[in-house]
Amino acid sequence: MPAVAVPVSSRPAPLGAAEPSGFAYVVPALLLVIVFFVFPVAALLLRSVTEPAPGLGNYAELFGSTTYLRIFLNTFLVSGLVTLISVTAGFPVAWMLAIMPRRLGRIVFAILILSMWTNLLARTYAWMVLLQRTGVINKTLMAMGVIDKPLELVNNLTGVTIGMTYIMLPFVILPLTGVIRAIDPAILQAAALCGATRAQALRRVLLPLALPGILSGALMVFVMSLGYFVTPALLGGTANMMLAELIAQFVQSLVNWGMGAAAAFALLVVTLGLYALQLRFFGPGRAGGL
Amino acid sequence: MRLRTTLASLLVSAALPVSAADMVFTSWGGTTQDAQTQAWAEPFTAETGVDVLQDGPTDYGKIKAMVESGSVSWDVVDVEGDYAAQAGPAGLLEPLDFMVIDRSKLDPRFVTDYSVGSFYYAFVIGCNRDAADDCPKTWADLFDTEKFPGKRAFYKWSAPGVIEAALLADGVAPADLYPLDLDRAFAKLDTIKDDIIWWSSGAQSQQLLASAETPFGSFWNGRLTALAESGVTVETSWDQNITAADSLVVPKGAKNKAEAMKFIALATSAKPQAELAAATGYAPINLDAPSEMDPKVRATLPDAQDAAQVNADMEYWAAHRDEIGTRWYAWQAE
Amino acid sequence: MLLNFDGLGAWKWPLVIFTALVSLFLLLPILFIVALSFGSSQWLIFPPPGWTTKWYVELFADPRWIEAAWTSLRIGLVVTVLSVLLGLLASFGLVRGRFRGAETLRALFLTPMILPVVVFAVALYAFALRLGLNGTFAGFVLAHTIVALPFSIIAISGALQGFDQAIEDAAVLCGATPLEAKLRVTLPAISHGLFAAAIFSFLMSWDEVVLAIFMSSPTLQTLPVKIWTTLRQDLTPVIAAASTLLVALTLILMLLAALFRKGDAR
């Protein structure tokens, strides 16, 4: 709806005087988050400067090591790749889902829900067995004579990307479908009347109108990917380790909470920084749901 | 807000607290813990009337958090030997009461002031006969990618086993293993790094071997026994098998300390040890247990292979656990 | 043109085929899991040497699976209600409110989505131990509500932003109280956002494993925890059988919903 474009703040004051500032609405959720999230997490993060000795030693170790820096880079590489593929593949599907005949749309929708509903671990394991050298995909391709040596599809970047894209796709498609459905078809008809070709209409009208939805979906996927842990651990090789896995290793295997907290804090700062950047460039209204 | 309080009270009332007469035993889950339940917990309950609740899997992060908060819900925990040797002096464990636990019958390799062995296992060379033309017999074979091309499976986590195997493969004599020459070990591991597929759990190691994703590799002996029983043609080489033990410990501040000591006393006594060994394929740590066992079963256990055995040095590992671990994970991520 | 299925012209079939391929990609592991659940090999070998239903028998013989599923369902439902309620209120505040720091607050609410769950899990574990919340229903609900809330807020505030407040104001002008206007005009208008929030919230809780591992106790564990421990230890196709049953259950629910909608059609 075009009305979305009206900035929130320029609206006339609501008629019902019962909403002085709206802050009261936020209070219940805020209380929950402060007591059971901010407080415990802050207490843990504090350990990054107190354990094993007070000071910034953990951060020096974290940023002084090429290994850890590479894990950082790799985390962003994988997340970026997954985001790019999920959005590129998700947009056409969301678009089709929004305008398809109902019957067909329901089937696609059902598949989306089914895949989300199936246990994450089970799905990841299924991919492991599908992708491995002696797995179904390699066996099929070899039987068909497409390849004569098994492809390396798992325990590497390919495996992580496939597995994570698989998980993220529904998270892009579902909200994006809503966004596209909300676009008034008349606008595109108008574009056609003005003589725009399909490609022009897509580039100049549909994509810009869907952009807030695309961006918020992309940010959600990117941010979720940064903190992912189970899928990279099972489908990636150790050379593709991601930050969340490193943190888990520090916390659970090495019982070195100082380093774990330092790595977590670094990840948190970078991610919140990205979020702030997005706010600056696109503003709260344009950032869609986020 | 009233709704929230009502909800909150509803939620709390739905919680099920552990009753005072119970104790909690924590292990790694799966068939091993099922066997521990059967061989240890059930006779213990029958004898003392104390119910043993099973929890798991063991998590060192959890133990640390419990001890620090002073709210310890685990009474007896099955941990890796090197962790036990490190965590005891670090103040995370209760000293064991050897007035209750009979130390004299236990394999001294696996006893410290804070821990006793739970069972012991060996890293052996396993091979899927149907998937490999030829099976590696020694660690040197397993590290030889020319004679034995293809992927090989190794244990992912930093623990006694893989580093020792690399050094043995490189020609280090078992007697000269410790202190570990880490540079040499990593250099040797570098030569096969691209051909390694890491397994992070026992089940995954079996899956890798059974599906021939890795036709051979280094495995826990008990997992190979189970795999063979399920119909996979497994060949096991015990040459220079590397043994390490799980340990039983009591976290500091455990609520049912007295019961915990009694539980450990029973768990490490001859008959329950023999039963666990028969059920899992791992070896007993009670010196009297072998005589309680069927000789046929005994022949398949690590303690029947002691001529070829190489013992991982738990003291060494405890002292260097953090250092090796940090380097290990950094090397893996390279 | 582009938003009319029949007006797509030459683009129609490529797009339809692409959608079909993506759907197939999404379906592939699920079909595979279903096939494995009937395979006779214990080791996820495909194609399996034979077919069997013994994994289902094993599944039903172990009451822990059913118990775990029931626990997950209860936790998921309470989390959904809490998350949608809190998310709805917070979204109203964030979208309509004009107070300082609203953007900071929004960022704060989204942080649980950003932070690797394992960090939150350990932090909450240490904190919950002191409160005696570990292994309690309340502990699970609190933990899962916090990770579900960001999704709920995203979905609901997105819908609320797309809703023209003038319509609500008009209802008030026509004599409705502000509360009535919200309940009878605004809520139905943003119902798709509420629905998405409910689905995401439930799924977050239903499929969440890391927090659950830390929260669970011998007497209370969720389905993902059961699956996780089983995967690590036995890797039995019972997991595939359990997943298959869930898929079947979902299909049945969706069919019922479709029938219900048909009966309800205007």
mmCIF file of N, CA, C and O in Angstrom, chain A residues 27-29 31-32 47 51 61 67-68 70-71 125 128-129 131-135 152 154-155 233-234 236-241 245-246 249-257, chain B residues 1 4 59-62 64-65 68 83 86 92 150-151 156-158 193 197-198 200-201 203-204 207-208 211-215 321-322 324-326 329-334:
data_model
loop_
_atom_site.group_PDB
_atom_site.id
_atom_site.type_symbol
_atom_site.label_atom_id
_atom_site.label_comp_id
_atom_site.label_asym_id
_atom_site.label_seq_id
_atom_site.Cartn_x
_atom_site.Cartn_y
_atom_site.Cartn_z
ATOM 1 N N VAL A 27 6.826 -1.933 27.874
ATOM 2 C CA VAL A 27 7.341 -2.319 29.189
ATOM 3 C C VAL A 27 7.360 -3.829 29.475
ATOM 4 O O VAL A 27 8.393 -4.349 29.891
ATOM 5 N N PRO A 28 6.256 -4.557 29.217
ATOM 6 C CA PRO A 28 6.300 -5.985 29.577
ATOM 7 C C PRO A 28 7.433 -6.732 28.876
ATOM 8 O O PRO A 28 8.195 -7.462 29.515
ATOM 9 N N ALA A 29 7.554 -6.517 27.548
ATOM 10 C CA ALA A 29 8.607 -7.205 26.820
ATOM 11 C C ALA A 29 9.977 -6.748 27.302
ATOM 12 O O ALA A 29 10.909 -7.545 27.438
ATOM 13 N N LEU A 31 10.854 -5.675 30.263
ATOM 14 C CA LEU A 31 11.176 -6.283 31.554
ATOM 15 C C LEU A 31 11.726 -7.692 31.349
ATOM 16 O O LEU A 31 12.767 -8.061 31.896
ATOM 17 N N LEU A 32 11.013 -8.458 30.545
ATOM 18 C CA LEU A 32 11.419 -9.838 30.297
ATOM 19 C C LEU A 32 12.835 -9.875 29.730
ATOM 20 O O LEU A 32 13.700 -10.619 30.189
ATOM 21 N N ARG A 47 32.951 -11.482 31.717
ATOM 22 C CA ARG A 47 34.064 -12.401 31.950
ATOM 23 C C ARG A 47 35.183 -12.224 30.932
ATOM 24 O O ARG A 47 36.299 -12.663 31.156
ATOM 25 N N GLU A 51 38.430 -12.800 33.103
ATOM 26 C CA GLU A 51 38.947 -14.171 33.153
ATOM 27 C C GLU A 51 39.969 -14.420 32.059
ATOM 28 O O GLU A 51 39.702 -14.048 30.914
ATOM 29 N N GLU A 61 44.449 -11.615 22.393
ATOM 30 C CA GLU A 61 44.671 -12.952 21.835
ATOM 31 C C GLU A 61 43.755 -13.182 20.635
ATOM 32 O O GLU A 61 44.159 -13.725 19.615
ATOM 33 N N THR A 67 44.384 -17.118 12.893
ATOM 34 C CA THR A 67 43.365 -18.170 12.838
ATOM 35 C C THR A 67 42.002 -17.608 13.197
ATOM 36 O O THR A 67 41.022 -17.830 12.498
ATOM 37 N N TYR A 68 41.941 -16.876 14.310
ATOM 38 C CA TYR A 68 40.655 -16.362 14.752
ATOM 39 C C TYR A 68 40.131 -15.321 13.775
ATOM 40 O O TYR A 68 38.937 -15.248 13.504
ATOM 41 N N ARG A 70 40.648 -15.339 10.646
ATOM 42 C CA ARG A 70 40.119 -16.052 9.487
ATOM 43 C C ARG A 70 38.745 -16.625 9.770
ATOM 44 O O ARG A 70 37.873 -16.671 8.898
ATOM 45 N N ILE A 71 38.556 -17.075 11.020
ATOM 46 C CA ILE A 71 37.232 -17.585 11.376
ATOM 47 C C ILE A 71 36.198 -16.457 11.292
ATOM 48 O O ILE A 71 35.086 -16.645 10.776
ATOM 49 N N TYR A 125 21.011 -33.658 9.055
ATOM 50 C CA TYR A 125 21.561 -34.997 8.894
ATOM 51 C C TYR A 125 21.217 -35.575 7.530
ATOM 52 O O TYR A 125 22.029 -36.223 6.882
ATOM 53 N N MET A 128 23.515 -34.324 5.102
ATOM 54 C CA MET A 128 24.826 -34.957 5.230
ATOM 55 C C MET A 128 24.872 -36.246 4.424
ATOM 56 O O MET A 128 25.820 -36.505 3.687
ATOM 57 N N VAL A 129 23.816 -37.046 4.587
ATOM 58 C CA VAL A 129 23.799 -38.334 3.894
ATOM 59 C C VAL A 129 23.545 -38.153 2.395
ATOM 60 O O VAL A 129 24.063 -38.898 1.569
ATOM 61 N N LEU A 131 24.566 -35.607 0.603
ATOM 62 C CA LEU A 131 25.673 -34.934 -0.073
ATOM 63 C C LEU A 131 26.991 -35.690 -0.013
ATOM 64 O O LEU A 131 27.910 -35.376 -0.760
ATOM 65 N N GLN A 132 27.110 -36.658 0.889
ATOM 66 C CA GLN A 132 28.436 -37.248 1.055
ATOM 67 C C GLN A 132 28.897 -37.989 -0.206
ATOM 68 O O GLN A 132 28.126 -38.186 -1.141
ATOM 69 N N ARG A 133 30.167 -38.362 -0.208
ATOM 70 C CA ARG A 133 30.759 -38.916 -1.429
ATOM 71 C C ARG A 133 30.019 -40.175 -1.876
ATOM 72 O O ARG A 133 29.846 -40.422 -3.064
ATOM 73 N N THR A 134 29.598 -40.975 -0.875
ATOM 74 C CA THR A 134 28.856 -42.176 -1.217
ATOM 75 C C THR A 134 27.355 -41.910 -1.114
ATOM 76 O O THR A 134 26.560 -42.832 -0.992
ATOM 77 N N GLY A 135 26.989 -40.631 -1.132
ATOM 78 C CA GLY A 135 25.597 -40.267 -0.920
ATOM 79 C C GLY A 135 24.750 -40.365 -2.177
ATOM 80 O O GLY A 135 25.229 -40.663 -3.266
ATOM 81 N N GLU A 152 32.938 -33.300 -4.208
ATOM 82 C CA GLU A 152 33.090 -32.986 -2.777
ATOM 83 C C GLU A 152 32.015 -31.985 -2.401
ATOM 84 O O GLU A 152 32.159 -30.797 -2.621
ATOM 85 N N VAL A 154 30.310 -32.021 0.713
ATOM 86 C CA VAL A 154 30.070 -31.855 2.134
ATOM 87 C C VAL A 154 31.414 -31.783 2.845
ATOM 88 O O VAL A 154 32.451 -32.105 2.245
ATOM 89 N N ASN A 155 31.388 -31.301 4.093
ATOM 90 C CA ASN A 155 32.608 -31.035 4.845
ATOM 91 C C ASN A 155 33.413 -29.919 4.205
ATOM 92 O O ASN A 155 34.633 -29.876 4.302
ATOM 93 N N ALA A 233 28.628 -27.009 11.858
ATOM 94 C CA ALA A 233 29.401 -28.040 12.551
ATOM 95 C C ALA A 233 29.235 -29.389 11.858
ATOM 96 O O ALA A 233 30.165 -30.177 11.779
ATOM 97 N N LEU A 234 28.018 -29.656 11.339
ATOM 98 C CA LEU A 234 27.785 -30.971 10.744
ATOM 99 C C LEU A 234 28.131 -31.028 9.261
ATOM 100 O O LEU A 234 28.561 -32.056 8.755
ATOM 101 N N GLY A 236 30.014 -28.527 7.461
ATOM 102 C CA GLY A 236 31.242 -27.864 7.058
ATOM 103 C C GLY A 236 32.453 -28.650 7.517
ATOM 104 O O GLY A 236 32.361 -29.487 8.410
ATOM 105 N N GLY A 237 33.570 -28.386 6.895
ATOM 106 C CA GLY A 237 34.808 -28.980 7.378
ATOM 107 C C GLY A 237 35.354 -28.098 8.477
ATOM 108 O O GLY A 237 34.872 -26.998 8.706
ATOM 109 N N THR A 238 36.376 -28.586 9.179
ATOM 110 C CA THR A 238 36.929 -27.766 10.248
ATOM 111 C C THR A 238 37.556 -26.497 9.684
ATOM 112 O O THR A 238 37.696 -25.509 10.380
ATOM 113 N N ALA A 239 37.944 -26.517 8.405
ATOM 114 C CA ALA A 239 38.559 -25.331 7.814
ATOM 115 C C ALA A 239 37.517 -24.253 7.530
ATOM 116 O O ALA A 239 37.866 -23.127 7.208
ATOM 117 N N ASN A 240 36.240 -24.582 7.614
ATOM 118 C CA ASN A 240 35.178 -23.596 7.396
ATOM 119 C C ASN A 240 34.496 -23.235 8.687
ATOM 120 O O ASN A 240 33.318 -22.925 8.724
ATOM 121 N N MET A 241 35.227 -23.295 9.779
ATOM 122 C CA MET A 241 34.602 -23.068 11.054
ATOM 123 C C MET A 241 33.990 -21.674 11.125
ATOM 124 O O MET A 241 34.534 -20.711 10.593
ATOM 125 N N GLU A 245 30.602 -21.601 16.353
ATOM 126 C CA GLU A 245 31.197 -22.889 16.678
ATOM 127 C C GLU A 245 32.433 -22.678 17.557
ATOM 128 O O GLU A 245 32.668 -23.428 18.507
ATOM 129 N N LEU A 246 33.212 -21.656 17.205
ATOM 130 C CA LEU A 246 34.399 -21.341 17.997
ATOM 131 C C LEU A 246 33.994 -20.999 19.432
ATOM 132 O O LEU A 246 34.598 -21.465 20.400
ATOM 133 N N GLN A 249 33.042 -23.986 21.285
ATOM 134 C CA GLN A 249 34.245 -24.735 21.632
ATOM 135 C C GLN A 249 34.906 -24.161 22.885
ATOM 136 O O GLN A 249 35.278 -24.893 23.800
ATOM 137 N N PHE A 250 35.043 -22.831 22.917
ATOM 138 C CA PHE A 250 35.641 -22.183 24.085
ATOM 139 C C PHE A 250 34.820 -22.470 25.329
ATOM 140 O O PHE A 250 35.361 -22.758 26.381
ATOM 141 N N VAL A 251 33.502 -22.388 25.188
ATOM 142 C CA VAL A 251 32.650 -22.480 26.359
ATOM 143 C C VAL A 251 32.511 -23.921 26.838
ATOM 144 O O VAL A 251 32.603 -24.202 28.023
ATOM 145 N N GLN A 252 32.316 -24.848 25.880
ATOM 146 C CA GLN A 252 31.984 -26.208 26.298
ATOM 147 C C GLN A 252 33.169 -27.166 26.323
ATOM 148 O O GLN A 252 33.278 -27.983 27.224
ATOM 149 N N SER A 253 34.059 -27.077 25.336
ATOM 150 C CA SER A 253 35.161 -28.037 25.307
ATOM 151 C C SER A 253 36.363 -27.540 26.085
ATOM 152 O O SER A 253 36.949 -28.269 26.876
ATOM 153 N N LEU A 254 36.743 -26.292 25.849
ATOM 154 C CA LEU A 254 37.946 -25.779 26.499
ATOM 155 C C LEU A 254 37.647 -25.142 27.850
ATOM 156 O O LEU A 254 38.550 -24.859 28.620
ATOM 157 N N VAL A 255 36.331 -24.935 28.135
ATOM 158 C CA VAL A 255 35.917 -24.288 29.379
ATOM 159 C C VAL A 255 36.710 -23.005 29.614
ATOM 160 O O VAL A 255 37.137 -22.723 30.725
ATOM 161 N N ASN A 256 36.941 -22.250 28.529
ATOM 162 C CA ASN A 256 37.646 -20.979 28.623
ATOM 163 C C ASN A 256 36.622 -19.870 28.351
ATOM 164 O O ASN A 256 36.459 -19.409 27.230
ATOM 165 N N TRP A 257 35.916 -19.476 29.413
ATOM 166 C CA TRP A 257 34.793 -18.569 29.214
ATOM 167 C C TRP A 257 35.251 -17.164 28.872
ATOM 168 O O TRP A 257 34.519 -16.395 28.258
ATOM 169 N N MET B 1 -0.578 -6.885 33.848
ATOM 170 C CA MET B 1 0.452 -7.525 34.670
ATOM 171 C C MET B 1 -0.112 -8.709 35.453
ATOM 172 O O MET B 1 0.583 -9.657 35.726
ATOM 173 N N ARG B 4 0.310 -11.838 33.704
ATOM 174 C CA ARG B 4 1.669 -12.396 33.706
ATOM 175 C C ARG B 4 1.964 -13.133 35.008
ATOM 176 O O ARG B 4 2.566 -14.186 35.004
ATOM 177 N N ASP B 59 28.430 -32.193 30.083
ATOM 178 C CA ASP B 59 28.798 -30.901 29.493
ATOM 179 C C ASP B 59 29.681 -30.166 30.501
ATOM 180 O O ASP B 59 29.231 -29.845 31.592
ATOM 181 N N TYR B 60 30.946 -29.918 30.117
ATOM 182 C CA TYR B 60 31.880 -29.302 31.069
ATOM 183 C C TYR B 60 31.490 -27.861 31.386
ATOM 184 O O TYR B 60 31.740 -27.371 32.478
ATOM 185 N N GLY B 61 30.865 -27.184 30.413
ATOM 186 C CA GLY B 61 30.387 -25.825 30.652
ATOM 187 C C GLY B 61 29.331 -25.822 31.748
ATOM 188 O O GLY B 61 29.309 -24.967 32.625
ATOM 189 N N LYS B 62 28.461 -26.833 31.697
ATOM 190 C CA LYS B 62 27.411 -26.945 32.707
ATOM 191 C C LYS B 62 28.012 -27.179 34.090
ATOM 192 O O LYS B 62 27.583 -26.592 35.071
ATOM 193 N N LYS B 64 30.883 -26.338 35.249
ATOM 194 C CA LYS B 64 31.497 -25.106 35.752
ATOM 195 C C LYS B 64 30.421 -24.147 36.272
ATOM 196 O O LYS B 64 30.552 -23.586 37.357
ATOM 197 N N ALA B 65 29.358 -23.981 35.476
ATOM 198 C CA ALA B 65 28.297 -23.056 35.887
ATOM 199 C C ALA B 65 27.622 -23.519 37.176
ATOM 200 O O ALA B 65 27.328 -22.721 38.061
ATOM 201 N N GLU B 68 29.957 -22.926 40.191
ATOM 202 C CA GLU B 68 30.070 -21.499 40.497
ATOM 203 C C GLU B 68 28.804 -20.959 41.155
ATOM 204 O O GLU B 68 28.875 -20.096 42.023
ATOM 205 N N TYR B 83 39.950 -34.621 31.525
ATOM 206 C CA TYR B 83 39.193 -33.543 32.155
ATOM 207 C C TYR B 83 39.201 -33.731 33.672
ATOM 208 O O TYR B 83 39.438 -32.793 34.431
ATOM 209 N N GLN B 86 42.287 -32.714 35.351
ATOM 210 C CA GLN B 86 42.491 -31.271 35.403
ATOM 211 C C GLN B 86 41.497 -30.581 36.333
ATOM 212 O O GLN B 86 41.859 -29.677 37.084
ATOM 213 N N LEU B 92 36.891 -27.977 40.928
ATOM 214 C CA LEU B 92 35.535 -28.210 40.425
ATOM 215 C C LEU B 92 34.948 -29.525 40.938
ATOM 216 O O LEU B 92 33.772 -29.786 40.742
ATOM 217 N N GLY B 150 42.271 -42.504 -0.200
ATOM 218 C CA GLY B 150 40.877 -42.338 0.226
ATOM 219 C C GLY B 150 40.793 -41.571 1.531
ATOM 220 O O GLY B 150 41.805 -41.257 2.153
ATOM 221 N N LYS B 151 39.556 -41.285 1.925
ATOM 222 C CA LYS B 151 39.334 -40.522 3.152
ATOM 223 C C LYS B 151 39.496 -41.426 4.361
ATOM 224 O O LYS B 151 39.226 -42.625 4.291
ATOM 225 N N LYS B 156 37.298 -35.750 16.278
ATOM 226 C CA LYS B 156 37.394 -34.310 16.044
ATOM 227 C C LYS B 156 37.925 -33.510 17.229
ATOM 228 O O LYS B 156 38.633 -32.534 17.068
ATOM 229 N N TRP B 157 37.528 -33.919 18.435
ATOM 230 C CA TRP B 157 37.812 -33.067 19.593
ATOM 231 C C TRP B 157 39.226 -33.269 20.099
ATOM 232 O O TRP B 157 39.833 -34.313 19.903
ATOM 233 N N SER B 158 39.698 -32.258 20.780
ATOM 234 C CA SER B 158 41.025 -32.342 21.368
ATOM 235 C C SER B 158 40.973 -33.301 22.549
ATOM 236 O O SER B 158 40.349 -33.006 23.559
ATOM 237 N N LYS B 193 45.985 -34.141 6.114
ATOM 238 C CA LYS B 193 44.879 -33.281 6.560
ATOM 239 C C LYS B 193 43.718 -33.247 5.556
ATOM 240 O O LYS B 193 42.549 -33.329 5.937
ATOM 241 N N ILE B 197 38.317 -36.972 7.485
ATOM 242 C CA ILE B 197 36.960 -36.534 7.822
ATOM 243 C C ILE B 197 36.820 -36.734 9.320
ATOM 244 O O ILE B 197 37.081 -37.823 9.843
ATOM 245 N N TRP B 198 36.454 -35.665 10.014
ATOM 246 C CA TRP B 198 36.412 -35.724 11.473
ATOM 247 C C TRP B 198 35.068 -36.250 11.939
ATOM 248 O O TRP B 198 34.036 -35.854 11.423
ATOM 249 N N SER B 200 32.528 -36.368 15.202
ATOM 250 C CA SER B 200 32.361 -35.642 16.460
ATOM 251 C C SER B 200 31.571 -36.450 17.477
ATOM 252 O O SER B 200 31.463 -36.060 18.617
ATOM 253 N N SER B 201 31.013 -37.561 17.062
ATOM 254 C CA SER B 201 30.306 -38.406 18.024
ATOM 255 C C SER B 201 30.451 -39.856 17.598
ATOM 256 O O SER B 201 30.703 -40.140 16.425
ATOM 257 N N ALA B 203 28.283 -42.138 17.194
ATOM 258 C CA ALA B 203 27.321 -42.551 16.171
ATOM 259 C C ALA B 203 27.789 -42.117 14.788
ATOM 260 O O ALA B 203 27.670 -42.856 13.808
ATOM 261 N N GLN B 204 28.350 -40.919 14.714
ATOM 262 C CA GLN B 204 28.794 -40.429 13.416
ATOM 263 C C GLN B 204 29.952 -41.272 12.891
ATOM 264 O O GLN B 204 30.048 -41.534 11.689
ATOM 265 N N GLN B 207 28.522 -44.261 11.347
ATOM 266 C CA GLN B 207 27.867 -43.903 10.097
ATOM 267 C C GLN B 207 28.893 -43.757 8.973
ATOM 268 O O GLN B 207 28.702 -44.236 7.856
ATOM 269 N N LEU B 208 30.005 -43.104 9.275
ATOM 270 C CA LEU B 208 31.042 -42.880 8.265
ATOM 271 C C LEU B 208 31.602 -44.205 7.752
ATOM 272 O O LEU B 208 31.797 -44.393 6.555
ATOM 273 N N SER B 211 28.741 -46.436 5.897
ATOM 274 C CA SER B 211 28.338 -45.958 4.572
ATOM 275 C C SER B 211 29.535 -45.901 3.628
ATOM 276 O O SER B 211 29.385 -45.510 2.479
ATOM 277 N N ALA B 212 30.722 -46.265 4.138
ATOM 278 C CA ALA B 212 31.954 -46.274 3.351
ATOM 279 C C ALA B 212 32.372 -44.864 2.936
ATOM 280 O O ALA B 212 33.195 -44.691 2.052
ATOM 281 N N GLU B 213 31.793 -43.861 3.585
ATOM 282 C CA GLU B 213 32.252 -42.499 3.337
ATOM 283 C C GLU B 213 33.747 -42.417 3.663
ATOM 284 O O GLU B 213 34.513 -41.792 2.940
ATOM 285 N N THR B 214 34.121 -43.031 4.762
ATOM 286 C CA THR B 214 35.534 -43.266 5.029
ATOM 287 C C THR B 214 35.696 -44.769 5.161
ATOM 288 O O THR B 214 35.138 -45.374 6.066
ATOM 289 N N PRO B 215 36.472 -45.408 4.266
ATOM 290 C CA PRO B 215 36.606 -46.863 4.364
ATOM 291 C C PRO B 215 37.394 -47.299 5.602
ATOM 292 O O PRO B 215 37.263 -48.427 6.053
ATOM 293 N N ARG B 321 46.109 -29.726 28.865
ATOM 294 C CA ARG B 321 44.833 -29.828 28.158
ATOM 295 C C ARG B 321 44.470 -28.543 27.402
ATOM 296 O O ARG B 321 44.094 -28.563 26.243
ATOM 297 N N ASP B 322 44.603 -27.404 28.091
ATOM 298 C CA ASP B 322 44.214 -26.123 27.474
ATOM 299 C C ASP B 322 45.129 -25.761 26.322
ATOM 300 O O ASP B 322 44.678 -25.344 25.255
ATOM 301 N N ILE B 324 47.116 -27.708 24.478
ATOM 302 C CA ILE B 324 46.954 -28.577 23.311
ATOM 303 C C ILE B 324 45.637 -28.278 22.615
ATOM 304 O O ILE B 324 45.562 -28.180 21.399
ATOM 305 N N GLY B 325 44.591 -28.099 23.427
ATOM 306 C CA GLY B 325 43.267 -27.841 22.854
ATOM 307 C C GLY B 325 43.262 -26.594 21.992
ATOM 308 O O GLY B 325 42.765 -26.611 20.868
ATOM 309 N N THR B 326 43.819 -25.520 22.503
ATOM 310 C CA THR B 326 43.832 -24.269 21.751
ATOM 311 C C THR B 326 44.565 -24.455 20.425
ATOM 312 O O THR B 326 44.096 -24.039 19.362
ATOM 313 N N TYR B 329 42.503 -26.836 17.899
ATOM 314 C CA TYR B 329 41.373 -26.247 17.181
ATOM 315 C C TYR B 329 41.849 -25.196 16.182
ATOM 316 O O TYR B 329 41.280 -25.036 15.115
ATOM 317 N N ALA B 330 42.913 -24.476 16.553
ATOM 318 C CA ALA B 330 43.452 -23.483 15.622
ATOM 319 C C ALA B 330 44.001 -24.194 14.379
ATOM 320 O O ALA B 330 43.778 -23.757 13.251
ATOM 321 N N TRP B 331 44.684 -25.321 14.600
ATOM 322 C CA TRP B 331 45.241 -26.073 13.473
ATOM 323 C C TRP B 331 44.118 -26.609 12.578
ATOM 324 O O TRP B 331 44.185 -26.533 11.357
ATOM 325 N N GLN B 332 43.063 -27.136 13.216
ATOM 326 C CA GLN B 332 41.938 -27.654 12.429
ATOM 327 C C GLN B 332 41.323 -26.568 11.556
ATOM 328 O O GLN B 332 40.927 -26.809 10.428
ATOM 329 N N ALA B 333 41.259 -25.362 12.107
ATOM 330 C CA ALA B 333 40.568 -24.283 11.393
ATOM 331 C C ALA B 333 41.428 -23.678 10.294
ATOM 332 O O ALA B 333 40.942 -22.882 9.510
ATOM 333 N N GLU B 334 42.702 -24.059 10.250
ATOM 334 C CA GLU B 334 43.592 -23.451 9.245
ATOM 335 C C GLU B 334 43.232 -23.871 7.838
ATOM 336 O O GLU B 334 42.881 -25.019 7.602
#
